[in-house]
Structure formats: structure tokens, C-alpha cells
Amino acid sequence: MGNLLSCANIRLGTRISEPIEKRIPVHHKCRNCGRKCDPSSPSNECVHAKYTRTGTKEQPAIIRSIVPDDRVSWSTPLDYSPIEFTSEKVLKSTKEYVDRDPRNDPNVVIPWNQDDRLCDRRSYHGKYEVVRGVPKNPCGRTGLTGRGHLGHFGPNHAADPIVTRWKRDQNNARVRHPTSGQPILQFVCIRRKDTNEFAIPGGMVEKKERATDTLRREFHEEVLNFPDLDENERDTLMTTIKNIFENGGTRIYCGYVDDPRNTDNSWMETTVYNFHDEEAKHLALINVNAGSDATDAFWEDLDSKMPLFASHADFLRRVAALHNSHW
Ligand code: RP5
């Protein structure tokens, strides 16, 4: 696979050298901006104030401390009292892959900024600082310290496969958008079980896994669920998908994600690839079905108006630009 990827001019693990401010326009969904921007909340607070997956029966609500837009950067002064929060699930986990807190145990030594083969702790944005024993979010304040629901301090790596095809009419002609006049792309979309939001079927890179393998595994787990197919049919489908995922794809983005789980000490980074079926010969023919982490899976038109989880709208915008499609 390495050869094929290099033929397509794709180098995995490439570090992004541009300044973060240029690459990341948002640090928004993991922050309480302090303005009254949640129309659905009776208390009129910021839509992202409540930490994700809290405020449930199992987990009382955690509200992030306020970080105004112009106080996100660590270099701007702020009278700052972030809330410390790590979920019970993370704290009690005995999995080898989930970090223990070095602040509570001097025997815990974590190889920051390194890939120790079990876990890649490098950031796509260069070396991060480690302050009082834990990493400091390179994009600034989030109003929350600890790990929240994330297993690692520092970067938690994910991979996002964007599978696309052209929207076509009964005569197989590309459908154009009535306003923009540009052809419409469709992508494989899921509805996430945890937040109920629309999303790309991505997921966490598991221990010792390469991000490129995560792309296929997650696509498989989240959208390919065919209880009605016999073993042969399923094998044929799996072989087709395996070939396409191994034969390249276009790298769209790698770096920080504006994920609602980010904290001052733990954050999401991802590798995004686009697998496009230009002629509707393989991936475009697949009927997708929700798998383990999704309540629904379907082909959806790319459109800037669609609300999506984390930075997924930004990734789709990049795909639309790549194919000159409607956005
Ligand atoms: C996002 O979280 C990434 O872009 C990826 O889609 C996702 C991975 O987390 P899980 O879906 O495994 O929760 O930041």
C-alpha cells in the first residue's frame, strides 16, 4: 500500500508546518464563548457550554468555564478557573491503552511527543508543551482540564473516510444544484449514537493501528452492516472495499479537530481521506446500513447548510473544492 500511496503523492504521517492559526479557523465547539447563543436553552447560554455527554442520568451536567473569543490563546491574559473533569469510565478503565494520570502517580511516565508504537502521541502541529505534568492544548483554552471522555492526554488520533459519488438522475446524468449550477456530490453520512448529530463515519485509531487501516475498519463498523447478505456476497463486497481503500484515496486534512470533547489537556486530531467513485462503478453502488456506533447511515448531498459533528463540515468543504462541486 505504501507504494500506491506514494504514487498518488500521499505521504502518511506528514507533519503540518504552517502556523496553527492559518490551518484552524475554529476552536469553537469545545468552548463556552460566554455569549447568549443557545436559542434552545432557557438559561440563554452558549450552545457549546455544556460538556458533551454530560447532563444525563449517569453523568451530571458539566458546564465549561467561559473563554471569550479574544481570550482563547494562552498568551492573552484571563482570570481563568477551568473545571477539572475526567469521566468515571476513563478513570476506572484498566485498559492498557487508556492513560493513567501522571499528576496522581509519580510512577506514571508518558512519552510525550513520541510514538511509542502502542500509541502515537505526536501532534500534527508540532511539539506541544507539557505543563505541570500534562500536555497543553495547542489551540488554546477550552474551559475544562483533565481528559473528559478521552482516553489519552495530549492528541487522541482518529481517522475519517469521506466516500463520495456524483448525484445522478434516471438517465445517469449528474444533477446540478438549482442555485449554484454546480454538480452535486453525495457522501456516506451517519447519525451518531452518542450526540445524535450527522457525521462522517470516522473513529479512533486503535492501539498499534495505522490511520489508513482505521479508515477501512471504521467504514466497515459504522456503515456496512448487511444481515441479509450471504457469506459469498459479503466477501465480494468486502474485497471490493478493501481494494479501494488500499489503492489510495486523496488526503484531505490531518490535524486538530474542533471536537466537543476537547479539553485543555486532551484533544482530537484526525486524518481525513476522500475515496471518490467518479464513474459510479464500485463504492457508489453500495447500499449503506448503520453499524455499531450509528443509528442511521445513508448517502447525503454535500451542502454547506447541513449541520455536522465536530469539524466535519470543514472537511466536506475541502472535498467539494477538490471536485468543483456544489457546496
Ligand atoms: C472526531 O471524532 C473525528 O473527526 C472522528 O470523526 C471522531 C472519532 O471519535 P468517535 O467517533 O470514535 O467517537 O473528532
Tab-separated table of C-alpha atoms and ligand atoms in Angstrom:
chain	number	residue	atom	x	y	z
A	1	MET	CA	0.000	0.000	0.000
A	2	GLY	CA	2.859	2.341	0.763
A	3	ASN	CA	3.872	2.294	-2.911
A	4	LEU	CA	0.409	3.011	-4.146
A	5	LEU	CA	0.036	5.872	-1.770
A	6	SER	CA	3.340	7.368	-2.745
A	7	CYS	CA	2.376	7.068	-6.452
A	8	ALA	CA	-0.679	9.139	-5.595
A	9	ASN	CA	1.671	11.597	-3.886
A	10	ILE	CA	0.238	10.801	-0.479
A	11	ARG	CA	2.730	10.682	2.357
A	12	LEU	CA	1.315	9.461	5.601
A	13	GLY	CA	2.498	10.962	8.826
A	14	THR	CA	3.487	14.216	7.139
A	15	ARG	CA	3.684	16.912	9.780
A	16	ILE	CA	1.899	20.162	9.061
A	17	SER	CA	4.350	23.014	9.232
A	18	GLU	CA	2.079	26.020	8.685
A	19	PRO	CA	1.199	28.043	11.785
A	20	ILE	CA	-1.849	26.637	13.548
A	21	GLU	CA	-3.796	29.883	13.266
A	22	LYS	CA	-3.727	29.534	9.492
A	23	ARG	CA	-4.810	25.903	9.407
A	24	ILE	CA	-7.538	26.001	12.027
A	25	PRO	CA	-10.183	28.639	11.745
A	26	VAL	CA	-12.202	27.324	14.692
A	27	HIS	CA	-11.822	26.490	18.335
A	28	HIS	CA	-15.446	26.787	18.949
A	29	LYS	CA	-17.334	23.569	19.686
A	30	CYS	CA	-15.104	22.819	22.671
A	31	ARG	CA	-15.566	26.187	24.330
A	32	ASN	CA	-18.115	28.265	26.208
A	33	CYS	CA	-17.856	31.640	24.477
A	34	GLY	CA	-19.933	33.295	27.222
A	35	ARG	CA	-22.427	34.807	24.813
A	36	LYS	CA	-26.106	34.001	24.759
A	37	CYS	CA	-26.091	31.891	21.616
A	38	ASP	CA	-28.170	28.824	22.529
A	39	PRO	CA	-31.721	29.538	21.378
A	40	SER	CA	-32.910	26.199	22.804
A	41	SER	CA	-31.666	26.863	26.338
A	42	PRO	CA	-33.950	28.602	28.854
A	43	SER	CA	-30.873	29.989	30.620
A	44	ASN	CA	-29.759	31.571	27.352
A	45	GLU	CA	-26.187	30.349	27.449
A	46	CYS	CA	-23.577	29.448	24.821
A	47	VAL	CA	-24.646	26.480	22.704
A	48	HIS	CA	-21.335	24.695	23.449
A	49	ALA	CA	-21.212	25.492	27.188
A	50	LYS	CA	-22.333	22.067	28.353
A	51	TYR	CA	-19.661	19.436	28.089
A	52	THR	CA	-20.681	16.700	25.678
A	53	ARG	CA	-22.343	13.574	27.080
A	54	THR	CA	-22.970	15.131	30.492
A	55	GLY	CA	-26.291	16.258	31.894
A	56	THR	CA	-27.515	12.673	31.617
A	57	LYS	CA	-28.885	10.323	34.271
A	58	GLU	CA	-25.429	8.781	34.684
A	59	GLN	CA	-23.394	11.962	34.465
A	60	PRO	CA	-24.402	15.318	35.992
A	61	ALA	CA	-24.029	18.354	33.734
A	62	ILE	CA	-20.589	19.910	33.448
A	63	ILE	CA	-20.599	23.499	32.214
A	64	ARG	CA	-17.299	24.779	30.823
A	65	SER	CA	-15.931	27.973	32.312
A	66	ILE	CA	-16.217	30.952	29.964
A	67	VAL	CA	-13.434	31.647	27.453
A	68	PRO	CA	-14.330	34.697	25.309
A	69	ASP	CA	-13.278	34.643	21.631
A	70	ASP	CA	-10.364	37.014	22.196
A	71	ARG	CA	-9.054	35.065	25.256
A	72	VAL	CA	-8.603	31.635	23.688
A	73	SER	CA	-4.872	31.974	23.138
A	74	TRP	CA	-2.722	31.082	26.150
A	75	SER	CA	-0.756	34.266	25.542
A	76	THR	CA	-3.731	36.547	26.263
A	77	PRO	CA	-4.356	37.263	29.974
A	78	LEU	CA	-7.522	35.832	31.536
A	79	ASP	CA	-8.731	35.346	35.083
A	80	TYR	CA	-9.193	31.653	34.317
A	81	SER	CA	-10.626	28.901	36.561
A	82	PRO	CA	-11.256	25.889	34.338
A	83	ILE	CA	-13.250	22.952	35.652
A	84	GLU	CA	-11.423	19.653	36.132
A	85	PHE	CA	-13.331	16.708	34.637
A	86	THR	CA	-12.465	13.167	33.634
A	87	SER	CA	-15.337	10.717	33.229
A	88	GLU	CA	-15.705	7.768	35.606
A	89	LYS	CA	-15.404	5.417	32.638
A	90	VAL	CA	-11.974	6.789	31.745
A	91	LEU	CA	-10.811	6.976	35.373
A	92	LYS	CA	-11.814	3.389	36.118
A	93	SER	CA	-10.590	1.895	32.851
A	94	THR	CA	-7.954	-0.794	33.253
A	95	LYS	CA	-7.228	-0.934	29.511
A	96	GLU	CA	-3.539	-0.761	28.676
A	97	TYR	CA	-4.334	1.825	26.029
A	98	VAL	CA	-6.038	4.308	28.399
A	99	ASP	CA	-3.604	6.644	30.187
A	100	ARG	CA	-3.162	6.791	33.924
A	101	ASP	CA	-2.929	10.300	35.316
A	102	PRO	CA	0.740	11.288	35.876
A	103	ARG	CA	-0.429	14.040	38.236
A	104	ASN	CA	-1.699	11.417	40.669
A	105	ASP	CA	1.102	8.908	40.408
A	106	PRO	CA	4.799	9.851	40.056
A	107	ASN	CA	5.497	6.350	38.689
A	108	VAL	CA	3.469	7.080	35.565
A	109	VAL	CA	5.858	8.179	32.826
A	110	ILE	CA	4.280	9.029	29.455
A	111	PRO	CA	6.495	9.518	26.380
A	112	TRP	CA	5.050	12.881	25.336
A	113	ASN	CA	5.521	13.938	21.710
A	114	GLN	CA	6.654	10.444	20.741
A	115	ASP	CA	5.273	7.381	19.019
A	116	ASP	CA	5.961	4.511	21.392
A	117	ARG	CA	4.291	2.105	18.924
A	118	LEU	CA	1.428	1.395	21.311
A	119	CYS	CA	0.213	4.948	20.874
A	120	ASP	CA	1.271	7.841	18.644
A	121	ARG	CA	1.483	10.830	20.980
A	122	ARG	CA	2.826	13.203	18.336
A	123	SER	CA	0.673	16.106	17.230
A	124	TYR	CA	0.290	17.138	13.591
A	125	HIS	CA	1.005	20.654	14.810
A	126	GLY	CA	4.494	20.036	16.126
A	127	LYS	CA	5.717	19.696	19.679
A	128	TYR	CA	3.178	20.551	22.344
A	129	GLU	CA	4.119	21.901	25.756
A	130	VAL	CA	3.796	19.818	28.906
A	131	VAL	CA	2.857	21.939	31.906
A	132	ARG	CA	2.622	20.597	35.473
A	133	GLY	CA	2.822	17.044	34.180
A	134	VAL	CA	0.220	17.195	31.386
A	135	PRO	CA	0.065	18.492	27.793
A	136	LYS	CA	-1.309	21.916	26.949
A	137	ASN	CA	-3.884	22.182	24.139
A	138	PRO	CA	-2.076	23.838	21.177
A	139	CYS	CA	-5.226	25.703	20.147
A	140	GLY	CA	-5.780	27.395	23.472
A	141	ARG	CA	-8.177	27.365	26.402
A	142	THR	CA	-11.295	25.192	26.499
A	143	GLY	CA	-12.637	25.940	29.999
A	144	LEU	CA	-12.019	22.358	31.117
A	145	THR	CA	-8.961	20.490	32.385
A	146	GLY	CA	-8.479	16.715	32.656
A	147	ARG	CA	-9.442	14.295	29.913
A	148	GLY	CA	-13.227	14.484	29.837
A	149	HIS	CA	-14.206	11.375	27.894
A	150	LEU	CA	-10.907	10.988	26.048
A	151	GLY	CA	-8.534	8.159	26.892
A	152	HIS	CA	-5.244	9.956	26.262
A	153	PHE	CA	-3.675	13.119	27.496
A	154	GLY	CA	-2.445	15.125	24.501
A	155	PRO	CA	-3.604	14.193	20.990
A	156	ASN	CA	-6.186	11.423	20.557
A	157	HIS	CA	-5.885	10.310	16.945
A	158	ALA	CA	-8.844	9.481	14.707
A	159	ALA	CA	-9.382	8.802	11.004
A	160	ASP	CA	-12.290	9.947	8.817
A	161	PRO	CA	-13.167	8.347	5.454
A	162	ILE	CA	-15.222	10.557	3.145
A	163	VAL	CA	-16.742	8.287	0.494
A	164	THR	CA	-18.266	10.255	-2.383
A	165	ARG	CA	-20.172	9.825	-5.661
A	166	TRP	CA	-21.990	12.214	-8.016
A	167	LYS	CA	-25.709	12.640	-7.564
A	168	ARG	CA	-27.312	11.283	-10.756
A	169	ASP	CA	-30.770	11.378	-12.330
A	170	GLN	CA	-32.697	8.488	-14.009
A	171	ASN	CA	-30.601	8.976	-17.173
A	172	ASN	CA	-27.395	8.711	-15.180
A	173	ALA	CA	-26.595	12.395	-15.804
A	174	ARG	CA	-25.079	14.445	-12.981
A	175	VAL	CA	-27.613	16.548	-11.129
A	176	ARG	CA	-26.748	20.229	-10.804
A	177	HIS	CA	-27.778	22.463	-7.931
A	178	PRO	CA	-30.561	24.889	-8.995
A	179	THR	CA	-28.837	27.887	-7.370
A	180	SER	CA	-25.100	27.328	-7.770
A	181	GLY	CA	-25.401	25.429	-11.071
A	182	GLN	CA	-22.620	23.111	-9.907
A	183	PRO	CA	-22.891	19.313	-9.894
A	184	ILE	CA	-23.889	17.836	-6.538
A	185	LEU	CA	-21.661	15.359	-4.705
A	186	GLN	CA	-23.054	12.840	-2.249
A	187	PHE	CA	-21.198	11.358	0.699
A	188	VAL	CA	-21.755	8.480	3.096
A	189	CYS	CA	-23.207	10.069	6.209
A	190	ILE	CA	-24.159	8.649	9.590
A	191	ARG	CA	-26.168	9.797	12.545
A	192	ARG	CA	-24.021	9.310	15.666
A	193	LYS	CA	-25.487	7.310	18.514
A	194	ASP	CA	-23.913	9.464	21.237
A	195	THR	CA	-24.816	13.009	20.154
A	196	ASN	CA	-27.481	12.259	17.535
A	197	GLU	CA	-25.595	14.549	15.091
A	198	PHE	CA	-24.877	13.896	11.412
A	199	ALA	CA	-21.247	12.935	10.829
A	200	ILE	CA	-18.642	11.248	8.643
A	201	PRO	CA	-18.243	7.586	9.704
A	202	GLY	CA	-14.855	8.076	11.359
A	203	GLY	CA	-13.372	6.688	14.552
A	204	MET	CA	-10.414	6.444	16.885
A	205	VAL	CA	-7.102	4.946	15.795
A	206	GLU	CA	-6.697	1.846	17.976
A	207	LYS	CA	-3.500	0.721	19.617
A	208	LYS	CA	-0.724	-0.159	17.181
A	209	GLU	CA	-3.056	0.632	14.253
A	210	ARG	CA	-2.204	2.845	11.277
A	211	ALA	CA	-4.638	5.657	10.473
A	212	THR	CA	-5.086	4.212	6.964
A	213	ASP	CA	-6.288	0.915	8.450
A	214	THR	CA	-8.628	2.773	10.789
A	215	LEU	CA	-10.325	4.366	7.768
A	216	ARG	CA	-11.437	0.979	6.422
A	217	ARG	CA	-12.228	-0.569	9.815
A	218	GLU	CA	-14.426	2.359	10.833
A	219	PHE	CA	-16.206	2.477	7.475
A	220	HIS	CA	-16.882	-1.214	7.876
A	221	GLU	CA	-18.055	-0.986	11.500
A	222	GLU	CA	-20.226	2.072	11.097
A	223	VAL	CA	-21.960	1.704	7.738
A	224	LEU	CA	-21.502	-1.788	6.313
A	225	ASN	CA	-23.981	-3.966	8.080
A	226	PHE	CA	-25.696	-6.454	5.832
A	227	PRO	CA	-27.548	-9.077	7.821
A	228	ASP	CA	-29.356	-10.186	4.615
A	229	LEU	CA	-26.275	-10.975	2.518
A	230	ASP	CA	-24.930	-14.499	2.327
A	231	GLU	CA	-21.280	-15.159	3.063
A	232	ASN	CA	-20.182	-15.076	-0.600
A	233	GLU	CA	-21.901	-11.807	-1.336
A	234	ARG	CA	-20.437	-10.263	1.786
A	235	ASP	CA	-16.942	-11.479	0.876
A	236	THR	CA	-17.183	-9.979	-2.620
A	237	LEU	CA	-18.314	-6.653	-1.196
A	238	MET	CA	-15.569	-6.631	1.407
A	239	THR	CA	-12.879	-7.418	-1.198
A	240	THR	CA	-14.053	-4.520	-3.360
A	241	ILE	CA	-13.989	-2.100	-0.464
A	242	LYS	CA	-10.618	-3.346	0.748
A	243	ASN	CA	-9.092	-2.772	-2.711
A	244	ILE	CA	-10.431	0.735	-2.975
A	245	PHE	CA	-9.316	1.744	0.487
A	246	GLU	CA	-5.873	0.258	-0.073
A	247	ASN	CA	-5.388	1.758	-3.511
A	248	GLY	CA	-5.161	5.291	-2.352
A	249	GLY	CA	-7.716	7.996	-1.934
A	250	THR	CA	-6.890	11.643	-1.523
A	251	ARG	CA	-5.704	13.044	1.741
A	252	ILE	CA	-7.911	16.000	2.588
A	253	TYR	CA	-6.683	17.063	6.017
A	254	CYS	CA	-4.715	15.993	9.032
A	255	GLY	CA	-4.637	17.887	12.300
A	256	TYR	CA	-6.680	19.298	15.150
A	257	VAL	CA	-10.446	18.699	15.238
A	258	ASP	CA	-12.911	21.138	16.768
A	259	ASP	CA	-14.367	18.259	18.776
A	260	PRO	CA	-16.801	18.914	21.652
A	261	ARG	CA	-14.766	16.512	23.846
A	262	ASN	CA	-11.542	18.558	23.737
A	263	THR	CA	-10.093	19.865	26.992
A	264	ASP	CA	-7.025	21.909	27.935
A	265	ASN	CA	-5.050	18.659	28.299
A	266	SER	CA	-6.627	16.273	25.748
A	267	TRP	CA	-7.807	16.892	22.215
A	268	MET	CA	-8.772	15.149	18.980
A	269	GLU	CA	-6.646	15.118	15.825
A	270	THR	CA	-7.622	13.296	12.653
A	271	THR	CA	-6.503	12.084	9.243
A	272	VAL	CA	-9.153	12.568	6.561
A	273	TYR	CA	-9.182	10.784	3.203
A	274	ASN	CA	-11.596	11.089	0.316
A	275	PHE	CA	-12.469	7.902	-1.616
A	276	HIS	CA	-14.365	9.051	-4.690
A	277	ASP	CA	-16.182	6.875	-7.227
A	278	GLU	CA	-16.178	9.111	-10.309
A	279	GLU	CA	-17.899	6.698	-12.693
A	280	ALA	CA	-20.292	5.033	-10.239
A	281	LYS	CA	-18.596	1.674	-10.698
A	282	HIS	CA	-17.889	0.455	-7.156
A	283	LEU	CA	-18.353	2.428	-3.909
A	284	ALA	CA	-21.226	4.434	-5.406
A	285	LEU	CA	-23.247	1.228	-5.770
A	286	ILE	CA	-23.072	0.274	-2.125
A	287	ASN	CA	-26.212	0.499	-0.026
A	288	VAL	CA	-25.058	1.649	3.368
A	289	ASN	CA	-26.595	0.490	6.649
A	290	ALA	CA	-25.965	1.695	10.177
A	291	GLY	CA	-23.444	-0.414	12.092
A	292	SER	CA	-22.295	-0.375	15.705
A	293	ASP	CA	-21.835	3.331	16.527
A	294	ALA	CA	-24.520	4.827	14.273
A	295	THR	CA	-28.301	4.908	14.448
A	296	ASP	CA	-28.570	5.607	10.726
A	297	ALA	CA	-26.380	5.600	7.595
A	298	PHE	CA	-27.253	6.996	4.170
A	299	TRP	CA	-25.958	8.868	1.094
A	300	GLU	CA	-26.412	12.619	1.578
A	301	ASP	CA	-25.856	15.659	-0.682
A	302	LEU	CA	-22.863	17.858	0.184
A	303	ASP	CA	-24.268	21.227	1.170
A	304	SER	CA	-22.888	23.931	3.424
A	305	LYS	CA	-26.250	24.226	5.156
A	306	MET	CA	-26.088	20.771	6.713
A	307	PRO	CA	-25.149	20.867	10.432
A	308	LEU	CA	-22.439	18.305	11.208
A	309	PHE	CA	-20.473	16.945	14.157
A	310	ALA	CA	-17.081	18.485	15.142
A	311	SER	CA	-15.086	19.838	12.122
A	312	HIS	CA	-16.795	17.555	9.615
A	313	ALA	CA	-18.383	20.414	7.654
A	314	ASP	CA	-14.905	21.860	7.116
A	315	PHE	CA	-13.644	18.513	5.756
A	316	LEU	CA	-16.591	18.285	3.345
A	317	ARG	CA	-15.987	21.855	2.202
A	318	ARG	CA	-12.463	20.793	1.235
A	319	VAL	CA	-13.818	17.772	-0.683
A	320	ALA	CA	-16.311	19.976	-2.540
A	321	ALA	CA	-13.454	22.307	-3.544
A	322	LEU	CA	-11.379	19.330	-4.735
A	323	HIS	CA	-14.123	18.134	-7.092
A	324	ASN	CA	-15.552	21.558	-8.018
A	325	SER	CA	-18.918	20.520	-6.745
A	326	HIS	CA	-21.779	22.416	-5.167
A	327	TRP	CA	-21.211	23.455	-1.575
B	1	RP5	C1	-13.945	13.396	15.560
B	1	RP5	O1	-14.333	12.308	16.357
B	1	RP5	C2	-13.160	12.807	14.416
B	1	RP5	O2	-13.256	13.638	13.284
B	1	RP5	C3	-13.828	11.468	14.227
B	1	RP5	O3	-14.857	11.545	13.284
B	1	RP5	C4	-14.456	11.136	15.571
B	1	RP5	C5	-13.800	9.971	16.283
B	1	RP5	O4	-14.425	9.720	17.524
B	1	RP5	P1	-15.517	8.570	17.726
B	1	RP5	O5	-16.452	8.604	16.536
B	1	RP5	O6	-14.773	7.266	17.747
B	1	RP5	O7	-16.206	8.904	18.997
B	1	RP5	O8	-13.186	14.290	16.290
